[in-house]
Every structure is written in C-alpha cells, then in structure tokens.
Coordinates of C-alpha atoms in Angstrom, one line a residue:
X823 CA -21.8 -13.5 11.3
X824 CA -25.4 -13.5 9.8
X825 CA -27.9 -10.3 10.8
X826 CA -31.3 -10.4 11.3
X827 CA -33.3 -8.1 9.9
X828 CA -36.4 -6.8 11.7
X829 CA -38.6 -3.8 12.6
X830 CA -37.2 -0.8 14.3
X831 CA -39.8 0.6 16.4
X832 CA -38.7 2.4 19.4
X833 CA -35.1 2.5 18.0
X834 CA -32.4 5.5 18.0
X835 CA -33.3 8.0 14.9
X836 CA -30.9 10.3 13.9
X837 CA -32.3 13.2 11.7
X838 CA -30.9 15.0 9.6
X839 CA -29.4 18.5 9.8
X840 CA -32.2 21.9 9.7
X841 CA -34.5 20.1 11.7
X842 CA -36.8 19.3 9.2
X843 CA -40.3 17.5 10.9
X844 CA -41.1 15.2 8.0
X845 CA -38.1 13.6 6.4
X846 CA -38.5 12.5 2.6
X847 CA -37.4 8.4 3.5
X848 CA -36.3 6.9 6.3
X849 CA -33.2 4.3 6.0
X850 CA -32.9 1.3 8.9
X851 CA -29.2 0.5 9.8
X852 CA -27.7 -2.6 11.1
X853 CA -24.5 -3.8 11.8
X854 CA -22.5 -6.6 11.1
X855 CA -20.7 -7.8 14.2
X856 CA -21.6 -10.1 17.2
X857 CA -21.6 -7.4 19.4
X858 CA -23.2 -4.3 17.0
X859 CA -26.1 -2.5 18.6
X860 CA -28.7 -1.5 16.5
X861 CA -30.6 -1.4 14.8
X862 CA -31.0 2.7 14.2
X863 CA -33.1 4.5 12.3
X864 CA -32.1 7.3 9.9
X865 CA -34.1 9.8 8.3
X866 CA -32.6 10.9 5.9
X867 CA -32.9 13.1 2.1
X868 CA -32.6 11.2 -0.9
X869 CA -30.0 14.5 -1.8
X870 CA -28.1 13.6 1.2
X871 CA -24.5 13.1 0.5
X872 CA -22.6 9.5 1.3
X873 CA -20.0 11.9 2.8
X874 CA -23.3 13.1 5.2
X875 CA -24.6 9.9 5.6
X876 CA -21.0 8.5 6.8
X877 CA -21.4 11.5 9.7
X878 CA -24.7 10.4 10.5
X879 CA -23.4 7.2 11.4
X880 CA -20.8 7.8 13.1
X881 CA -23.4 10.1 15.2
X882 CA -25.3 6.7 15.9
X883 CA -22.7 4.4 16.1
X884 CA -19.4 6.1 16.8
X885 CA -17.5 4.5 13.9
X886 CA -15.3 6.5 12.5
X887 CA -16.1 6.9 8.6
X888 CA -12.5 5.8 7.7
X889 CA -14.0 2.4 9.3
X890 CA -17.6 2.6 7.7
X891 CA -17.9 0.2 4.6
X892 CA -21.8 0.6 4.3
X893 CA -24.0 -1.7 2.3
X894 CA -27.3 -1.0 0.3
X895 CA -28.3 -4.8 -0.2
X896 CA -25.0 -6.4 -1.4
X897 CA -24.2 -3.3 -3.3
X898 CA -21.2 -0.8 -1.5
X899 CA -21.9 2.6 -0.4
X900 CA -18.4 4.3 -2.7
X901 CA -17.7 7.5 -3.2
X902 CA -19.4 11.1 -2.6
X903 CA -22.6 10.9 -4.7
X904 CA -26.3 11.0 -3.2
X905 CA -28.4 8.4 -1.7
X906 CA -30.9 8.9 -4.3
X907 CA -28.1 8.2 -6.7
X908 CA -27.3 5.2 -5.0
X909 CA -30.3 3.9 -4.8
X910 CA -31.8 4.3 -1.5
X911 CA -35.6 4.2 -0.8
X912 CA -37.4 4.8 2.1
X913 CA -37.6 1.8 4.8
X914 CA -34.5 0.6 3.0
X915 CA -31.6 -1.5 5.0
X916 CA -28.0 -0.5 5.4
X917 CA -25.4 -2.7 6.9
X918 CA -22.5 -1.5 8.3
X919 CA -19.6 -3.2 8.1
X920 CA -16.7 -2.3 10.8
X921 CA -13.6 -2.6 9.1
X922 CA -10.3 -2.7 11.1
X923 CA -8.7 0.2 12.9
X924 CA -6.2 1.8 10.3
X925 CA -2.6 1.1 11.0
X926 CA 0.5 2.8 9.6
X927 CA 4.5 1.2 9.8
X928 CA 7.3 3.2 9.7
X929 CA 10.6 2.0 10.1
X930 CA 13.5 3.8 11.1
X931 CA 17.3 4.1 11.4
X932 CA 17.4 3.6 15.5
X933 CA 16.4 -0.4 14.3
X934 CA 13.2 -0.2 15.3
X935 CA 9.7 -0.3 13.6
X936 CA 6.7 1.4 14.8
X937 CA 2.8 0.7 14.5
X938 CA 0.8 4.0 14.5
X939 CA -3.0 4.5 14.5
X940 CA -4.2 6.8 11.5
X941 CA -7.1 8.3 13.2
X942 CA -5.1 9.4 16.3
X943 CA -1.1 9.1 15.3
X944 CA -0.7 7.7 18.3
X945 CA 2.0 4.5 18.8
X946 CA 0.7 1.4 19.0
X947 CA 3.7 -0.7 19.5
X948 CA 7.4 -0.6 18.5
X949 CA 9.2 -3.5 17.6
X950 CA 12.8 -3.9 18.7
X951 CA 15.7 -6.5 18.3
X952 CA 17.5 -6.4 15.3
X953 CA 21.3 -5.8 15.9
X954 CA 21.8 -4.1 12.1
X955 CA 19.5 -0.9 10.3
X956 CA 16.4 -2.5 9.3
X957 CA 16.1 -2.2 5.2
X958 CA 12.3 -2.9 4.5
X959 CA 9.5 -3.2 6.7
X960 CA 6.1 -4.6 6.0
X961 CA 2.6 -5.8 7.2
X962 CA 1.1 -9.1 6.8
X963 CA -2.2 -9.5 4.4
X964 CA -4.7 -10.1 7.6
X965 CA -2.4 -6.8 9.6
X966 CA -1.8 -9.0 12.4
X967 CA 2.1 -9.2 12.1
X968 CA 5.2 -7.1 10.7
X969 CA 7.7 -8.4 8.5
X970 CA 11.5 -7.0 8.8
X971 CA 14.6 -7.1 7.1
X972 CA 17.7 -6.3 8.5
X973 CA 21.7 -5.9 7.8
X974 CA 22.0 -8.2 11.1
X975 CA 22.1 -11.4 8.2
X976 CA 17.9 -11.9 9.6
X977 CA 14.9 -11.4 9.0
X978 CA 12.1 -11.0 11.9
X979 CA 8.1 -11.6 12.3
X980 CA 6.6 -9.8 14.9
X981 CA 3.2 -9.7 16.5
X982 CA 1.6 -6.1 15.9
X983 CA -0.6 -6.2 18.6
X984 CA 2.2 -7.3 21.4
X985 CA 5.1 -6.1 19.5
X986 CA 7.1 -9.1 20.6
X987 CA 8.9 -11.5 17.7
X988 CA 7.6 -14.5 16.9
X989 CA 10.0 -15.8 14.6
X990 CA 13.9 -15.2 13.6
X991 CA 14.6 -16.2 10.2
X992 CA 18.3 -16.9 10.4
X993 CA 20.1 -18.7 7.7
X994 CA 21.3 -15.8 5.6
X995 CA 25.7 -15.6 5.5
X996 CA 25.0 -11.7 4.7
X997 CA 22.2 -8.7 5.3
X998 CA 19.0 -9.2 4.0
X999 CA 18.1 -6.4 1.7
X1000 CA 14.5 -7.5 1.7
X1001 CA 11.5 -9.6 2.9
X1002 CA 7.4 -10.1 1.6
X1003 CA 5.1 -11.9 2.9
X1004 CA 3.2 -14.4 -0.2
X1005 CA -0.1 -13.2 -0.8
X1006 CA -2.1 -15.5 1.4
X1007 CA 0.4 -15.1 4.1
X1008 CA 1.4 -18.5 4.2
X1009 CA 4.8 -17.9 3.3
X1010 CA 7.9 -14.9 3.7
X1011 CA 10.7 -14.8 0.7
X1012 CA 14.2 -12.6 1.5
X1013 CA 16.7 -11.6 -0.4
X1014 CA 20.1 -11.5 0.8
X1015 CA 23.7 -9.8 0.1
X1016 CA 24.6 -13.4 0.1
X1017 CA 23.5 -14.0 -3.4
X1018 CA 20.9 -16.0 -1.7
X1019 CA 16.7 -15.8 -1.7
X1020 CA 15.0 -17.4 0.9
X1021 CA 11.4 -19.0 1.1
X1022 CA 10.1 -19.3 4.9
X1023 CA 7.5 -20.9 6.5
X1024 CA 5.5 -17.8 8.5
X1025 CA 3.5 -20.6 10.6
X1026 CA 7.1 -22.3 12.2
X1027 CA 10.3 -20.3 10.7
X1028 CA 11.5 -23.0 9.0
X1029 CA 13.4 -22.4 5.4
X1030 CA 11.7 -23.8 2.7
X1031 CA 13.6 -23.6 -0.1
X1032 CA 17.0 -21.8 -1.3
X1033 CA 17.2 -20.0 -4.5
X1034 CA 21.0 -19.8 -5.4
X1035 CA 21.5 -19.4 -8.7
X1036 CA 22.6 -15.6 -8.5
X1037 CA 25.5 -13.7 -9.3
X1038 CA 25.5 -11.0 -7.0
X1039 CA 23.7 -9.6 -4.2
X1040 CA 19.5 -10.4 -4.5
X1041 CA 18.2 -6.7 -3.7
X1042 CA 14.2 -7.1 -4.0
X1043 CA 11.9 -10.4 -3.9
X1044 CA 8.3 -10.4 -4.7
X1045 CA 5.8 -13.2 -4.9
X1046 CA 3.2 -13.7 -7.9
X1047 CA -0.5 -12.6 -7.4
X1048 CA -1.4 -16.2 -7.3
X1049 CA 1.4 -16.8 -5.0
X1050 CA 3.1 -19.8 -7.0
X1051 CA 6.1 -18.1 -8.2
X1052 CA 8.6 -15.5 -7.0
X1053 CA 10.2 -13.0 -8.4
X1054 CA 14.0 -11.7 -7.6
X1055 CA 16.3 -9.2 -9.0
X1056 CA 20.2 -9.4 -8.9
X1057 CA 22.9 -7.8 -11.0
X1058 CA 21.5 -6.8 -14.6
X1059 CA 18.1 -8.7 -14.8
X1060 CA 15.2 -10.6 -12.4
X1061 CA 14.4 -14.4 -12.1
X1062 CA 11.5 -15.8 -11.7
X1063 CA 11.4 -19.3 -9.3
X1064 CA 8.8 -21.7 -8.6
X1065 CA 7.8 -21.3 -4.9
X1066 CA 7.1 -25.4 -4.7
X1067 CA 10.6 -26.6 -6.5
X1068 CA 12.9 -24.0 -6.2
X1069 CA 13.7 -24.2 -9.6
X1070 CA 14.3 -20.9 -12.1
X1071 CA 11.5 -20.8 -14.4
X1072 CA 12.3 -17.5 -16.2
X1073 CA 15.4 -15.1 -16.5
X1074 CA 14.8 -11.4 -17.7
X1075 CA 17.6 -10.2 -19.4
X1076 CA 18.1 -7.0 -21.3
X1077 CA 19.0 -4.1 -19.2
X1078 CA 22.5 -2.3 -19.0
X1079 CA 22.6 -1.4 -15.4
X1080 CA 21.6 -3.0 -12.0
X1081 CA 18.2 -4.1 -11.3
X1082 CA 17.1 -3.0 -8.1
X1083 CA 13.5 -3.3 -8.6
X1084 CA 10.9 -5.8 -10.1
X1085 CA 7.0 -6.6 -9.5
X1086 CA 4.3 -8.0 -11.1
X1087 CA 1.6 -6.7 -13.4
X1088 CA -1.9 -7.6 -11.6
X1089 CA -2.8 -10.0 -13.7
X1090 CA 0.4 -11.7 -12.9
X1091 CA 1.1 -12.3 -17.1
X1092 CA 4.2 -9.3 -16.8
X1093 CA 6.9 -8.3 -14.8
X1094 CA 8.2 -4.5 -14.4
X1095 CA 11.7 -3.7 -13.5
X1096 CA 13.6 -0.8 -13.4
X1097 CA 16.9 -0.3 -13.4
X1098 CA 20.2 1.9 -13.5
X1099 CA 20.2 2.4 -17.1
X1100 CA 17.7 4.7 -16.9
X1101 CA 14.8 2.3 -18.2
X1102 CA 12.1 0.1 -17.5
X1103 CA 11.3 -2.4 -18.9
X1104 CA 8.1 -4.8 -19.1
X1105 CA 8.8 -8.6 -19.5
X1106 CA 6.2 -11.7 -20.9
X1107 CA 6.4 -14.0 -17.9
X1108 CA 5.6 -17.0 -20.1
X1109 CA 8.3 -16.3 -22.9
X1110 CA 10.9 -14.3 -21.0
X1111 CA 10.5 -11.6 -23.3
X1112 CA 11.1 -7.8 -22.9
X1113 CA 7.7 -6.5 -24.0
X1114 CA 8.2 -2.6 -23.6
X1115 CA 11.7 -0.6 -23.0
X1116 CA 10.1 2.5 -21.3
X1117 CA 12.9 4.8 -22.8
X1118 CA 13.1 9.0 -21.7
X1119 CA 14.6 9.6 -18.4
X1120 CA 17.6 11.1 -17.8
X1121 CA 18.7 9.7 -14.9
X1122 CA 18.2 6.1 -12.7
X1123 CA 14.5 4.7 -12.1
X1124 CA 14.2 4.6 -8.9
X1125 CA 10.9 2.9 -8.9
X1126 CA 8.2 1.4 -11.2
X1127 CA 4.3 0.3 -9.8
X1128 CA 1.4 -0.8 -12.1
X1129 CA -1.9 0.6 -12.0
X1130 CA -4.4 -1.1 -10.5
X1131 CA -5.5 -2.2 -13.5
X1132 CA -2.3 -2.8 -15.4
X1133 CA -2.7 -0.4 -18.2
X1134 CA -0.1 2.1 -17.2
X1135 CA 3.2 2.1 -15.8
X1136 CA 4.1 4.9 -13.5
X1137 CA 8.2 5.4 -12.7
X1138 CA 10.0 8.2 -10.7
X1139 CA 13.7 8.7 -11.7
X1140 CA 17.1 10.5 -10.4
X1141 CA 16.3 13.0 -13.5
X1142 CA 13.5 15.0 -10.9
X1143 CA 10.6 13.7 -13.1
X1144 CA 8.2 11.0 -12.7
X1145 CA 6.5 9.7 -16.1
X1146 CA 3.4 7.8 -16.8
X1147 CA 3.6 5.2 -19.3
X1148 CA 1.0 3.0 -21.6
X1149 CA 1.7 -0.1 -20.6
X1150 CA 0.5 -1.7 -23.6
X1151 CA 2.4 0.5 -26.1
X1152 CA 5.0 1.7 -24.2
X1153 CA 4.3 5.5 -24.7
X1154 CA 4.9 7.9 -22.5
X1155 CA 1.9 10.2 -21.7
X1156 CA 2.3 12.2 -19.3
X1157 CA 6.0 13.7 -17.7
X1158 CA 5.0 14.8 -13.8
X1159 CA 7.6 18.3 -13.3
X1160 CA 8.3 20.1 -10.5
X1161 CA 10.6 18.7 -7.6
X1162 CA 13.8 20.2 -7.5
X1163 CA 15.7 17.1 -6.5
X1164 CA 15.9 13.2 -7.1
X1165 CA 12.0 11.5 -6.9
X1166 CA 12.9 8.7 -4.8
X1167 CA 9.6 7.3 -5.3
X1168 CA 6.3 7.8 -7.3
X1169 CA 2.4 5.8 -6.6
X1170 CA -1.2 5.7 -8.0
X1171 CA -4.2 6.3 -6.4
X1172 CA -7.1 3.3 -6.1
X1173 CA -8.4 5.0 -8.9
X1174 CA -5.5 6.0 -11.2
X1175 CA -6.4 9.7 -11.9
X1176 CA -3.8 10.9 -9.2
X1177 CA -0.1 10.4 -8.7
X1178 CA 2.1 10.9 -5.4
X1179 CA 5.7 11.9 -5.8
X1180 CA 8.4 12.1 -3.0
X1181 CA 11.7 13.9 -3.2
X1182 CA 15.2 14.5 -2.0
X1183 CA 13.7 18.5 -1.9
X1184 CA 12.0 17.8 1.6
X1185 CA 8.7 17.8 -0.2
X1186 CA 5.9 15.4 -1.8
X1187 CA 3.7 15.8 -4.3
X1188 CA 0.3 15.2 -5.8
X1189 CA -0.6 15.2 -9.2
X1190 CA -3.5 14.9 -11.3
X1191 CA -2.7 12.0 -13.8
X1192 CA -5.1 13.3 -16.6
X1193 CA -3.5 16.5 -16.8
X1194 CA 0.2 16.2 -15.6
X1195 CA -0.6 18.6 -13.0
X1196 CA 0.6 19.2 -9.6
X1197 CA -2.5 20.0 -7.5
X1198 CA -0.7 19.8 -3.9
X1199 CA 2.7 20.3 -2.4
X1200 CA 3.6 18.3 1.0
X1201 CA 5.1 20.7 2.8
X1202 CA 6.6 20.3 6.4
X1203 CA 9.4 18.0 6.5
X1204 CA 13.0 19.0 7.1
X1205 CA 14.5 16.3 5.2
X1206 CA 14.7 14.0 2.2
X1207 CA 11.6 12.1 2.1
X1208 CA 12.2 9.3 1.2
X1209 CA 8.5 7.1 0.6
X1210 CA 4.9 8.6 -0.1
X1211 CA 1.7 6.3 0.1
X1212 CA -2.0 6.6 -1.0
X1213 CA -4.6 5.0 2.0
X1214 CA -6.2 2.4 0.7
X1215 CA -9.6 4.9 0.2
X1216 CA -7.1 7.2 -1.4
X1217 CA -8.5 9.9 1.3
X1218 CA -5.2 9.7 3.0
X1219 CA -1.2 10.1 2.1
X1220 CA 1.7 9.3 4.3
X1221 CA 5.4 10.3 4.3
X1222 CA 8.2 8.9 5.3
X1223 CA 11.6 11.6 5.4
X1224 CA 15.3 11.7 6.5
X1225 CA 14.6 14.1 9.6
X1226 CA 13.1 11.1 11.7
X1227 CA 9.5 11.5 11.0
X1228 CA 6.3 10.2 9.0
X1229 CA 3.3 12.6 8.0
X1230 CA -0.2 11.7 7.6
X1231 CA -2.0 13.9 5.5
X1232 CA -5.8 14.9 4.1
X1233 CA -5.5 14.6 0.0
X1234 CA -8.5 17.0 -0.1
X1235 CA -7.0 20.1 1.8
X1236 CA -3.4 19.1 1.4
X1237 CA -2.8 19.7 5.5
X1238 CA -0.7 17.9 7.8
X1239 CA -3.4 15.3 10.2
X1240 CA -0.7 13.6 12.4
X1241 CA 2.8 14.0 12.1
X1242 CA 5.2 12.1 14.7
X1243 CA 9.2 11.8 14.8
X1244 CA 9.4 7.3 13.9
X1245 CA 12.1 7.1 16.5
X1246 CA 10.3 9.0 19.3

C-alpha cells in the first residue's frame, strides 16, 4: 500500500522523557498499512537512542518494538545507535512498517505441534492427527502453514491460524524422517525410512516426483536457495536431484560414517554435511568435490550451519564442544568449551559474533564468537535440551528440552521471558 505524506498539525506528539519545553527536532511518523492511524509527531533528541525511539512508538502506536521495522526514507532504522547517527533531521518522516506477530513451533512427543506467540507465550493453536511421534516440524516461508513429519509413513500441512490440516502427503511405505518446504513455498520434499524422497505439490498434495536411487534410509532433505535442486542425505554421503526431472545431478562421497545432515552454503555453490565420523565436510556442488574435511572433534557432529555469509562453518559434536571453522580454509578458529554433556546442537546469530549451544546437561549456552567465550548460561530446564534458536533480530533465544517444555529468553539479560510445558 502507498502512504501519503502530509502536514501534521493538530496530530498526537509524543515528547520525550524530562519534560524538556523545546525539543532539538521534531520527527513525523506514518505508517504503512490500510488501516494505520497517524500520522504522529515526535519530538525527539538527535542523542535519542533507536532502542528509545522504538518505546516512543510503541507509546503512539501500540506496536510492540519486536514488530517495529522503522524507515528513515528507504533506509532501515537497525540496531542501538542514535538518531543523529542515523540520520534524522528535524521535520523528517519515519515509516513504520508492522511486521507480523512473532510466532514460535514446538513439536513434541504427545504428536502434536504447537504455535505460541513470542510476546505473550501464549498458544495459538495445536495441531493434532498424526498416528506416529512427529520427527521435524517446520513453518512455511509467508508463516501461514506448518509442515510435519511423522513415523505414521506421512507427512501433514496444516493451517497455523485454524490448526486444521490441509493436506496428507501419503505415499511413503515407511516413517518420514523429514519434510522442508522449497524456498518460495511452492513445493514440500520428505525423506523417508523407505529409501525414498518425495517432492509435493503444497498448493494440491499431489507427489511430484520420486527420488529412488538410495541405499538406505533418506534422513534429511533440503532444497537449494534458488529452489531448483534438492539436497538428500542417506547412508555415507548426500545427493543432489533436480527438482524438475528427478534425476541425480551430484553424489558426495567421502565420509566414513552415516550422514545425517546436509545444507547448503548461501550462495548455493557448497554443500555442508556432517557425519558419524566425526567430520564435516564442505562439497563443490558443480564438481562433486569435497572442498574442506573439517577434522578435530572427538566425537559425532551432530550438526553443521553456515554463517549468514558463508565464510564460517559452525558444528557442535558428541565430544561436548562446538567449533567454528573457516570455511574457505578449513581452519578451525575457535573451540566453544563448557557443557558437560553431548551439544546436540549449535547456531549463529544474524550477525555472526555470537553462537548458541544446547546440551544433554539441561543447559544452553551463549558465546561470543570473537573470543570463544561463554557470556550466558540457559539455566531452568530439567532435561536434555535438545534445539536452541537465535530470533530473527537476534534479541531473542528459544529452547526446546526433554522435560516437555520450550524457553523463550532475552539474549541481553540471559533471563527466562516465557517458558511453557509444549504438550500442555
């Protein structure tokens, strides 16, 4: 929708705090919906923080600054510097741009899957009707349905606002071990104990096309950032598939142990897996090539993400560690320390310079990447957890443990926000 921008007399002001009588500029606010109000005026400091400025609109508006993307021209508001910094002169315009209500997924062992709103933990809607636990669980690109994989031999997309199913994908002779949506949504791929992966229509259900050509069980499935290709992993090493012909384009071979997990690099030009043998390993996807063994734990990787610009490699393994790897050299510079159990998993923030570990010793754990230092310890579950994510701001972490609940909490202070029990 298009805004119009025009003079603001006689609209709400919002000053700032201390009650100051002549404010150094004074910013004009507008949002971007069919139904904003507005505009307001703000006077403002040009040393007033963004993090101020975000509670000044919320004072005017009621958004919620986790649902604030503000605008100064075309440029976006990021981070905690000053308006000055930014830019900002008096009678300048903000836009405010309303993003969606925050949602979280958890999945749990009673076969259901939940939807929970971050700013209040409550439910939102739970999704039940598999007959089998429910392996992976995941949201669509535009949030608007769940994706579910199940022992039951389906695979299920579900409406998040109603909770109700839309499609079964049925097809599969064995459990599906997983299911991800293609990055435009159009499509669902599953992998399946039945040495089968699946490609799926998400618009009608239908199976698309069968990728057969494995030797075991298919335990992970993953579509190309452009969407054209996908990306399974099965026995000792990963294929890579055209989405349009079915056919294998690319087999990765080189690891000693089972593959249980492979992705792509951003760019989409390299594939990570790791493995049983206590490696990863980064692959060419044009050649087929292992590019990088990433060689030094002592025990399985249990899983290896990119960076969200491709140049590092972060792993957590069975050996209690987590490492950080170049990804164009393959060296390892930085070895994360300090759970006394298995790191079942291990992400970087947005912005690289922190890490978030979660471990079989009830905790998680957040590091500063730079110096390989743990600046916060997760405390408050009562069992293994098993998953730990970074929002998408990186202002907010979520857990996911064997004692039946997920944790939301504040990266700043380290303290719990919401924490409910994912089968309650």
């Amino acid at each position: 929708s298009s805004v119009k921008l025009t003079k603001c007399e006689g609209a709400p002001s919002a000053h700032p705090p201390g009650g100051r009588g002549d404010p150094a500029m004074r910013l004009h606010l507008t949002t971007l919906a069919a139904d904003g109000d507005g505009p307001f005026n703000l006077d403002l400091d040009p040393g007033t923080s963004l993090g101020e400025l975000r509670r000044q609109v919320q004072e005017v508006t009621g958004v919620a600054p986790s649902r604030q993307r503000l605008l100064l021209g075309a440029e976006l508001l990021a981070g905690d510097g000053s308006l000055g910094e930014a830019g900002a002169e008096d009678g300048a315009w903000l836009t405010l741009v309303v993003a969606c209500a925050p949602m979280v997924l958890t999945n749990s062992t009673d076969r259901s899957q939940k939807v929970w709103s971050v700013e209040t933990g409550l439910c939102l809607q739970t999704c039940r009707g598999h007959d089998g636990p429910v392996h992976t669980a995941a949201f669509s690109p535009d949030g608007t349905a769940v994706l579910t994989a199940s022992a039951d031999r389906s695979s299920r997309f579900w409406n998040t606002e109603t909770g109700h199913c839309r499609h079964a994908l049925l097809g599969h002779e064995r459990g599906v071990n997983a299911a991800a949506f293609s990055p435009d949504g159009a499509l669902v791929a599953t992998a399946s104990d039945d040495r089968t992966a699946r490609l799926w229509s998400a618009e009608t259900g239908v199976c698309l096309q069968t990728l057969s050509d494995h030797g075991d069980g298919v335990l992970s499935a993953a579509f190309a950032p452009e969407g054209r290709s996908v990306l399974t992993t099965a026995e000792s090493m990963a294929k890579l598939w055209s989405v349009q012909s079915g056919q294998c384009l690319q087999t990765f071979c080189g690891h000693k142990g089972e593959v249980h997990a492979a992705l792509f690099s951003p760019s989409g030009a390299s594939v990570l897996t790791a493995s049983n043998d206590k490696t990863a390993r980064l692959w060419d996807v044009e050649t087929g090539q292992c590019l990088q063994a990433l060689c030094g734990h002592d025990g399985t990787v249990r899983s290896a993400v990119f960076s969200h610009d491709g140049a590092q490699v972060l792993t957590a393994s069975a050996d209690r560690s987590a490492r950080l790897w170049s990804a164009g050299d393959g060296r390892c510079t930085q070895t994360l320390e300090g759970h006394a159990g298995r790191v079942n998993s291990a992400v970087l923030s947005p912005d690289g310079l922190e890490a978030l570990t979660a471990g079989t010793d009830c905790i998680a754990q957040l590091w500063n990447t730079r110096a390989g230092r743990c600046e916060r310890q997760l405390r408050g579950h009562e069992g293994c957890v098993y998953s730990a994510r970074f929002s998408a701001d990186g202002a907010t972490l979520l857990t996911a443990s064997a004692d039946g609940s997920a944790m939301l909490w504040s990266r700043d202070t380290g303290r719990c926000t919401h924490g409910q029990r994912a089968a309650a």
